Coordinates of C-alpha atoms and ligand atoms in Angstrom, one line a residue:
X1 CA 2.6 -21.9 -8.9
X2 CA -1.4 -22.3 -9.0
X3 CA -2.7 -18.8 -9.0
X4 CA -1.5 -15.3 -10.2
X5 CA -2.6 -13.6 -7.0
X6 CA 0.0 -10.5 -7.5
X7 CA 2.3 -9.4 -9.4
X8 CA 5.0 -9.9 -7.4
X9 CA 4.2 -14.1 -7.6
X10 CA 5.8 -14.0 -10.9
X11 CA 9.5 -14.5 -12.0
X12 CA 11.5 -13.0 -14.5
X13 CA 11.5 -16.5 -16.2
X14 CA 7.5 -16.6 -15.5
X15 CA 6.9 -13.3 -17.6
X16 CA 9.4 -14.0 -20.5
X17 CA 7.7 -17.2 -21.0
X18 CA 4.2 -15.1 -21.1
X19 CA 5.7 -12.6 -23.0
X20 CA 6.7 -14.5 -25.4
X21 CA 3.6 -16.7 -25.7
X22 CA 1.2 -13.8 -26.1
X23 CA 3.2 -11.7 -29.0
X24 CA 2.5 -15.9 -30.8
X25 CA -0.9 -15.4 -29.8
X26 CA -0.5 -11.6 -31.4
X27 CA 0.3 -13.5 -34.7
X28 CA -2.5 -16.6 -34.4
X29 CA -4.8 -16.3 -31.6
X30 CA -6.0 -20.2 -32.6
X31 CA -2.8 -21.4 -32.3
X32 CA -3.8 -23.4 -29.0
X33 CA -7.5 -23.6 -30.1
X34 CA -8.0 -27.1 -28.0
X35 CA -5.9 -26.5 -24.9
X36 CA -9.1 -25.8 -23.0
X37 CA -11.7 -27.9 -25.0
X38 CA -14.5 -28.7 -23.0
X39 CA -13.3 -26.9 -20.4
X40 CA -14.7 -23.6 -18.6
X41 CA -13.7 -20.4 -17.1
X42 CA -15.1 -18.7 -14.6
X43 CA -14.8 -14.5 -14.7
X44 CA -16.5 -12.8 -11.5
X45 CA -16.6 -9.7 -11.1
X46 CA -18.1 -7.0 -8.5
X47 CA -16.4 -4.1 -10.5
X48 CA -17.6 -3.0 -13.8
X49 CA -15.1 -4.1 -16.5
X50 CA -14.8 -3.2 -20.3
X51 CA -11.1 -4.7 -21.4
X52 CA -10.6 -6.9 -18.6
X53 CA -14.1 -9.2 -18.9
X54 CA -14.1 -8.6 -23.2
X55 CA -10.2 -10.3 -23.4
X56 CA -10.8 -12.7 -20.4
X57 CA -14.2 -14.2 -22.3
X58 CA -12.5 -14.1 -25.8
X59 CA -9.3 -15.4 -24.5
X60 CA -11.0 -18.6 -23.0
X61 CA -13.0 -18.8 -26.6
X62 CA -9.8 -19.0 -28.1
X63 CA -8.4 -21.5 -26.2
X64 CA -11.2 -23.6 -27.1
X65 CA -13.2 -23.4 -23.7
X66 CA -16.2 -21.8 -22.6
X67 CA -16.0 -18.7 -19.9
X68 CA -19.0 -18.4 -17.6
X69 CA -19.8 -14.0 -16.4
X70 CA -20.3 -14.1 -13.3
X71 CA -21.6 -10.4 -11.3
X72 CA -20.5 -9.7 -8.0
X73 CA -24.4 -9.6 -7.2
X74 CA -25.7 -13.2 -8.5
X75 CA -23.9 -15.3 -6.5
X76 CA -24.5 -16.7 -2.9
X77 CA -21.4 -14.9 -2.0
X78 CA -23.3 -11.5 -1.4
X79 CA -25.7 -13.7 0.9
X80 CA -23.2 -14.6 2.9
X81 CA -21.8 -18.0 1.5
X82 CA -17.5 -17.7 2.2
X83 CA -15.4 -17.5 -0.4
X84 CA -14.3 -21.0 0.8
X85 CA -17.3 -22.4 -0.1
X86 CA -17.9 -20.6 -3.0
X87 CA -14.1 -21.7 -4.1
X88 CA -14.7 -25.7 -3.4
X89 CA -18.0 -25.3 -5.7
X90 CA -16.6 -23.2 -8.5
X91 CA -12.9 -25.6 -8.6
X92 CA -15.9 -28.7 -9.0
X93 CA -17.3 -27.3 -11.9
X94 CA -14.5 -24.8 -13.7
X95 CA -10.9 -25.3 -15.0
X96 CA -10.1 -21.7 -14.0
X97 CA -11.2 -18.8 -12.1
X98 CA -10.7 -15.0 -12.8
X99 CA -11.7 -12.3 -10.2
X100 CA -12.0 -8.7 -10.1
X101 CA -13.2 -7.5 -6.6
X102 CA -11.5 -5.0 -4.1
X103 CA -10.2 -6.6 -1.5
X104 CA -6.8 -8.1 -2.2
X105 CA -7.3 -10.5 0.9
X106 CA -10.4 -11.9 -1.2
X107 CA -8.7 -13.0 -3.9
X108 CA -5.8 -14.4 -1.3
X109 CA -8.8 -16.1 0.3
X110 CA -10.2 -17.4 -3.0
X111 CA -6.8 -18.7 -4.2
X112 CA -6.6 -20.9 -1.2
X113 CA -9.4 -22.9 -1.5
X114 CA -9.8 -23.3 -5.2
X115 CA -8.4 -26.3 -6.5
X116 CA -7.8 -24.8 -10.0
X117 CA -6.1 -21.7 -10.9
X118 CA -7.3 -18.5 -9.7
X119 CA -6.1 -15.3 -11.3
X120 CA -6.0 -11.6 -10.4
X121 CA -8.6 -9.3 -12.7
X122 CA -7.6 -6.1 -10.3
X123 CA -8.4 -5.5 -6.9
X124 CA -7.8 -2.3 -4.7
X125 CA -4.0 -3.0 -4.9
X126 CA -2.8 -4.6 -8.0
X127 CA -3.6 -5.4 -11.5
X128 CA -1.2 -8.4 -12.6
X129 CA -2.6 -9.1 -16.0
X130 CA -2.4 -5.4 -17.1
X131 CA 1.1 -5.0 -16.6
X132 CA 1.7 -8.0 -18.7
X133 CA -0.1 -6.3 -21.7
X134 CA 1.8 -3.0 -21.0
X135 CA 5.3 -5.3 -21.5
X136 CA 4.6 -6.8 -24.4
X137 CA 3.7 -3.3 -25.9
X138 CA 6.8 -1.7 -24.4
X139 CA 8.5 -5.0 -25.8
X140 CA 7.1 -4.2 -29.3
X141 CA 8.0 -0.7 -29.0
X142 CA 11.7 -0.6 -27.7
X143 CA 12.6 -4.4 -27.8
X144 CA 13.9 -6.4 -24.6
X145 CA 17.2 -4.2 -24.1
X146 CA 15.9 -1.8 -21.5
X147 CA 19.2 -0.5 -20.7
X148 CA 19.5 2.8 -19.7
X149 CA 15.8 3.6 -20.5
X150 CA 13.6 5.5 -17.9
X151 CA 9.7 3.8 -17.4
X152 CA 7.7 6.5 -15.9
X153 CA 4.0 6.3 -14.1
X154 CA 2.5 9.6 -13.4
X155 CA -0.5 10.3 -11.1
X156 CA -2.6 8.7 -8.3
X157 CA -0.5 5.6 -6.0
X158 CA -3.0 3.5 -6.5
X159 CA -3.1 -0.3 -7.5
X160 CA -1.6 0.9 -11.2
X161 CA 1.3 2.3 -9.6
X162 CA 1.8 -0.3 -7.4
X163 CA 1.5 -3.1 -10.5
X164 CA 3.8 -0.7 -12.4
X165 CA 6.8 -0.6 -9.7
X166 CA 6.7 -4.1 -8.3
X167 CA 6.9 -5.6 -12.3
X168 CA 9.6 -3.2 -13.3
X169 CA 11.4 -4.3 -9.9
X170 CA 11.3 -7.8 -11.2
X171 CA 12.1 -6.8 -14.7
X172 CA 15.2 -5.4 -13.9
X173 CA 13.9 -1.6 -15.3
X174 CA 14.4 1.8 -14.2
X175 CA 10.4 2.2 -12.8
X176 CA 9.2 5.8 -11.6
X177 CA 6.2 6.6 -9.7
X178 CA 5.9 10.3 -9.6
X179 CA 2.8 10.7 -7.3
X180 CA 1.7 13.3 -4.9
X181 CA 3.5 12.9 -1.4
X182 CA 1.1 11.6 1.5
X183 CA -2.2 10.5 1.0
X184 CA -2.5 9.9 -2.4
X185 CA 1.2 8.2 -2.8
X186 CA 1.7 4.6 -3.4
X187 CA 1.4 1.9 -0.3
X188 CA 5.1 2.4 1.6
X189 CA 5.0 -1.3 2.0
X190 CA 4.7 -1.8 -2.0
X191 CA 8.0 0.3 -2.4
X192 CA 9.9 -1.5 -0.2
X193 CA 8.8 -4.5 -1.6
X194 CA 10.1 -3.4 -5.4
X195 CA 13.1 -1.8 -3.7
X196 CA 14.1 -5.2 -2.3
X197 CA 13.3 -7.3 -5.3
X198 CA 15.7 -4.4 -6.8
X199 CA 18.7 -5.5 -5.4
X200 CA 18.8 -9.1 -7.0
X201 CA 17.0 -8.0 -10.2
X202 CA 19.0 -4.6 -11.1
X203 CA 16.1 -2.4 -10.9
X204 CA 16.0 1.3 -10.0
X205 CA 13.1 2.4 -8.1
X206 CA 12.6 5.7 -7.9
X207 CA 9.6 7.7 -6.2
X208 CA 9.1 11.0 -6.7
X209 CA 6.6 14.1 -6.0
X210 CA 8.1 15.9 -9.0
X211 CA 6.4 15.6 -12.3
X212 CA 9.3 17.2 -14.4
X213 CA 12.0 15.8 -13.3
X214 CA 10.2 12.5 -13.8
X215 CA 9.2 12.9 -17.4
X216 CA 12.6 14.0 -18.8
X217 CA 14.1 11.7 -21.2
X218 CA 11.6 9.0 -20.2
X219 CA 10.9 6.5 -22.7
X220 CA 7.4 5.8 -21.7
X221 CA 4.9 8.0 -19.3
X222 CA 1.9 6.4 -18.4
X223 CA -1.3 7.0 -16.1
X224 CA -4.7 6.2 -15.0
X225 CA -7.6 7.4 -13.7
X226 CA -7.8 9.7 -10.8
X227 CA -11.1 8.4 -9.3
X228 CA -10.5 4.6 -9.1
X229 CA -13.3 2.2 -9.2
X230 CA -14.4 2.3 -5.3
X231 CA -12.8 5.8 -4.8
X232 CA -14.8 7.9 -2.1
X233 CA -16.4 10.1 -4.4
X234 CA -16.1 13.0 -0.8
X235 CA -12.2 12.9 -1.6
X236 CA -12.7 14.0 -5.6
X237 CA -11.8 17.8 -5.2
X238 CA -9.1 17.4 -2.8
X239 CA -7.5 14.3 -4.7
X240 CA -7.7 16.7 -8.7
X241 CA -6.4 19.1 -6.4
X242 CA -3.4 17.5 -6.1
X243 CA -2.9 15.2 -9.1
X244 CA -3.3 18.6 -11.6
X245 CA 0.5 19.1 -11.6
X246 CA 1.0 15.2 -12.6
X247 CA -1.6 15.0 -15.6
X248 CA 0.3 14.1 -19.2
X249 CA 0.2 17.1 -21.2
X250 CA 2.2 18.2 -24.8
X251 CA 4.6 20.1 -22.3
X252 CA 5.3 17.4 -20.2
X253 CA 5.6 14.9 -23.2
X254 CA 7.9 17.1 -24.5
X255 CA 10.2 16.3 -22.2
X256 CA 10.6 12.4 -22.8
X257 CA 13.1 10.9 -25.0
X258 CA 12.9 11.5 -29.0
X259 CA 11.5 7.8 -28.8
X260 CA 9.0 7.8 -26.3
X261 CA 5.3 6.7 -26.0
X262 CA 2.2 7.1 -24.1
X263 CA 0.5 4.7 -22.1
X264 CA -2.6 3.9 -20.0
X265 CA -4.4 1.4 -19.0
X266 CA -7.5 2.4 -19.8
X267 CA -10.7 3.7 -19.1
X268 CA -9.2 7.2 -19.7
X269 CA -10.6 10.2 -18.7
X270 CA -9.8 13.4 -21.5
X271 CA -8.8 16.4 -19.7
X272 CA -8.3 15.1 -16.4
X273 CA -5.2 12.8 -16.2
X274 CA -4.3 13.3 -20.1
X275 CA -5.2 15.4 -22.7
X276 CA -6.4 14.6 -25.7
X277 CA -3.9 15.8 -27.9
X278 CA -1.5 13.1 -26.5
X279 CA -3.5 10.2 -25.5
X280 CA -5.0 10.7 -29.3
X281 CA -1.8 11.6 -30.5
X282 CA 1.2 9.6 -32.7
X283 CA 3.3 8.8 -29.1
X284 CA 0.3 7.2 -28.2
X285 CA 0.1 3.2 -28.0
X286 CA -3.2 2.5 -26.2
X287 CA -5.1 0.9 -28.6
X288 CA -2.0 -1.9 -29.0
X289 CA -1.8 -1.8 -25.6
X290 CA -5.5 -2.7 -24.9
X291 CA -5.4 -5.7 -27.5
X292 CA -2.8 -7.1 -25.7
X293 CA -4.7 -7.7 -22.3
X294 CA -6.4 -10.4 -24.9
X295 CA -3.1 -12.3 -25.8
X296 CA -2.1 -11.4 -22.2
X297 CA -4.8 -12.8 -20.4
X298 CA -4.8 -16.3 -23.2
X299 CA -1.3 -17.0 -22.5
X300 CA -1.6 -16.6 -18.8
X301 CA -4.8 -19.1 -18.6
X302 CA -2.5 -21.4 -21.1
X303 CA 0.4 -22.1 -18.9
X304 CA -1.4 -22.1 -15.8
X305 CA -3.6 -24.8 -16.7
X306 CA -0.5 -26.5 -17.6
X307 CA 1.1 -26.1 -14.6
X308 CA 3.9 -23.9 -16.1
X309 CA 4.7 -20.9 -14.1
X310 CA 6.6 -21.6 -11.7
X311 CA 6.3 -18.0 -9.5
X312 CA 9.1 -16.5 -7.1
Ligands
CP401 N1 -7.6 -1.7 -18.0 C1 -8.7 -2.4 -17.5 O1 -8.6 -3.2 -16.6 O2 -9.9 -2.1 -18.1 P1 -11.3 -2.6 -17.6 O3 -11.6 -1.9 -16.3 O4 -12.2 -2.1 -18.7 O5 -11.3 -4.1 -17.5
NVA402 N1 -7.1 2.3 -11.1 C1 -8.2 2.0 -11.9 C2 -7.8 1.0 -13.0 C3 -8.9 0.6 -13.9 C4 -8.4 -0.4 -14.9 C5 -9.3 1.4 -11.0 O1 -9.0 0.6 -10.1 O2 -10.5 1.8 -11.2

C-alpha cells in the first residue's frame, strides 16, 4: 500500500506492526535517525493544526529528514493548479506527503497522482493517524487483550466518530458511538462499513442515541469537539442543543468500569463536551495520548517509505 488515505486502508497486521513500532519509538525516538536522511516531507495544510503539524515536523526530524509547512494559502493550488499537478511536482521533489484539508475526495485525488506516499492529517471524514495514537495509549493502559471491554465515543458523528468505529471494526473491539440520532449522527455509510468489516474481524458495533446506557462499565469514553474545524458556525445552537445530554461529566464517568480512562483527541473545549474535573482529572490520559500522535505519525512515515504496509 502507497498511501494511508483512510482508516479503513489498514489491516489488523498493518496497525500491530505500527503499534508496535511507535511504543520503540516511545522508548528512543532516534532509533531510526537515518531512515529518511536527506530526505523531505511535505505537511500541507488548509486547517489550523496544533498536534497534528508539531508531531508530523518532529517525527520527520527524527527520522533524520527535513519536513517542508506548507499553508493551504501559498500554494498554486488555491489559484487553480489541480491537485494532479500539484501531486506530480511535490512526488519530484519530496519523499512523502502529509495533508490535512476537508475534502476526503482531495486527499483520494492527491494519493493518485503522487508518486510517493501520501497520508491522511484529517479531512471532513476521518482522522487515520489519531486513532493510531489513541491505540497505542489504550494499548499502554489495558494491554492487547480487549476481551470483553466496552470502547465508547460520545458526542458529535463527525470524522472522530467515524475514525473511532471503522478502527475498532478492524481491531476486533467492542466500538460505541453514542451520538444524537439524525443530523448530527455519524455517516450511515461509515456504519455499515465497520459493521461489515465486523463480521470477519469479531467486532461489535454498536450505535446508540443513549448516553447512559453507553457509558456503563466502559473502559474508555472519549470525545471531541462539538464545532469541527469547517462547522457552519449558523448550526452552533441547534448542534449544543443536542450534544448537552452526551458531554463527559463525573456522573457519567461514574458509570465506566473501576479501570476506565478518558480520552480525546484534542483541542478540547472545558465545559462544553467535557468538564474539567474529568478531562483534568486521574482517569484522564490525554497528555500520553497527544505524545503519541509523534511516535504515531514517525512509525507510519517509517514503514511507508519502506514499502511495508501492506493495507486491506
Ligand atoms: N488531534 C489533532 O489532530 O490535533 P490538531 O488539530 O492540533 O492537529
Ligand atoms: N473533529 C475535529 C477534530 C480535531 C482534531 C475537527 O475536525 O475539527
Amino acid at each position: 500500500m502507497k498511501d494511508l488515505l483512510r482508516t479503513e486502508d489498514l489491516s489488523r497486521d498493518d496497525i500491530e506492526l505500527l503499534l508496535a513500532t511507535s511504543a520503540d519509538f516511545a522508548e528512543n525516538p532516534l532509533r531510526a535517525d537515518t531512515a529518511l536522511r536527506n530526505k523531505s516531507v511535505a505537511i500541507y495544510m488548509t486547517k489550523p493544526s496544533t498536534r497534528t503539524r508539531l508531531a508530523s515536523e518532529t517525527a520527520v526530524a527524527h527520522l533524520g529528514g527535513t519536513p517542508i509547512f506548507i499553508r493551504g494559502d501559498e500554494l498554486q493550488l488555491g489559484r487553480g493548479e489541480t491537485i494532479a499537478d500539484t501531486a506530480r511536482i511535490m512526488s519530484g521533489y519530496c519523499d512523502a506527503i502529509i495533508i490535512r484539508t476537508f475534502a476526503q475526495s482531495d486527499v483520494d485525488e492527491l494519493g493518485k497522482f503522487a508518486t510517493v506516499p501520501v497520508i491522511n492529517g484529517l479531512t471532513d471524514t476521518d482522522h487515520p493517524t489519531q486513532l493510531l495514537a489513541d491505540w497505542v495509549t489504550i494499548r499502554e493502559n489495558f494491554g492487547s487483550d480487549i476481551s470483553g471491554r466496552k470502547f465508547v465515543y460520545l458526542g458529535d458523528g463527525n470524522n472522530m466518530a467515524h475514525a473511532w468505529l471503522i478502527m475498532g471494526a478492524i481491531l476486533g473491539a467492542h466500538v460505541v458511538a453514542a451520538t444524537p440520532s439524525g443530523k448530527f449522527a455519524p455517516d450511515a455509510a461509515v456504519i455499515a462499513r465497520a459493521q461489515e468489516i465486523a463480521k470477519t474481524s469479531g467486532a461489535t458495533i454498536e450505535v446508540t442515541a443513549d448516553p447512559e446506557s453507553a457509558a456503563k462499565g466502559a473502559s474508555v469514553l472519549y470525545t471531541d469537539v462539538w464545532m469541527s474545524m469547517g462547522d457552519p458556525e449558523a448550526e452552533r445552537k441547534e448542534k449544543f442543543a443536542a450534544l448537552t445530554p452526551f458531554a463527559i461529566n463525573d456522573r457519567l464517568m461514574s458509570l465506566t468500569a473501576d479501570d476506565s480512562i478518558f480520552m480525546h483527541c484534542l483541542p478540547a473545549h472545558r465545559g462544553e463536551e467535557v468538564e474539567a474535573s474529568v478531562i483534568d482529572g486521574p482517569q484522564s490520559v490525554i497528555w500520553r495520548e497527544a505524545f503519541h500522535r509523534r511516535t504515531t505519525i514517525q512509525a507510519l512515515l517509517y514503514h511507508l517509505t519502506r514499502g511495508e504496509i501492506k493495507g486491506r
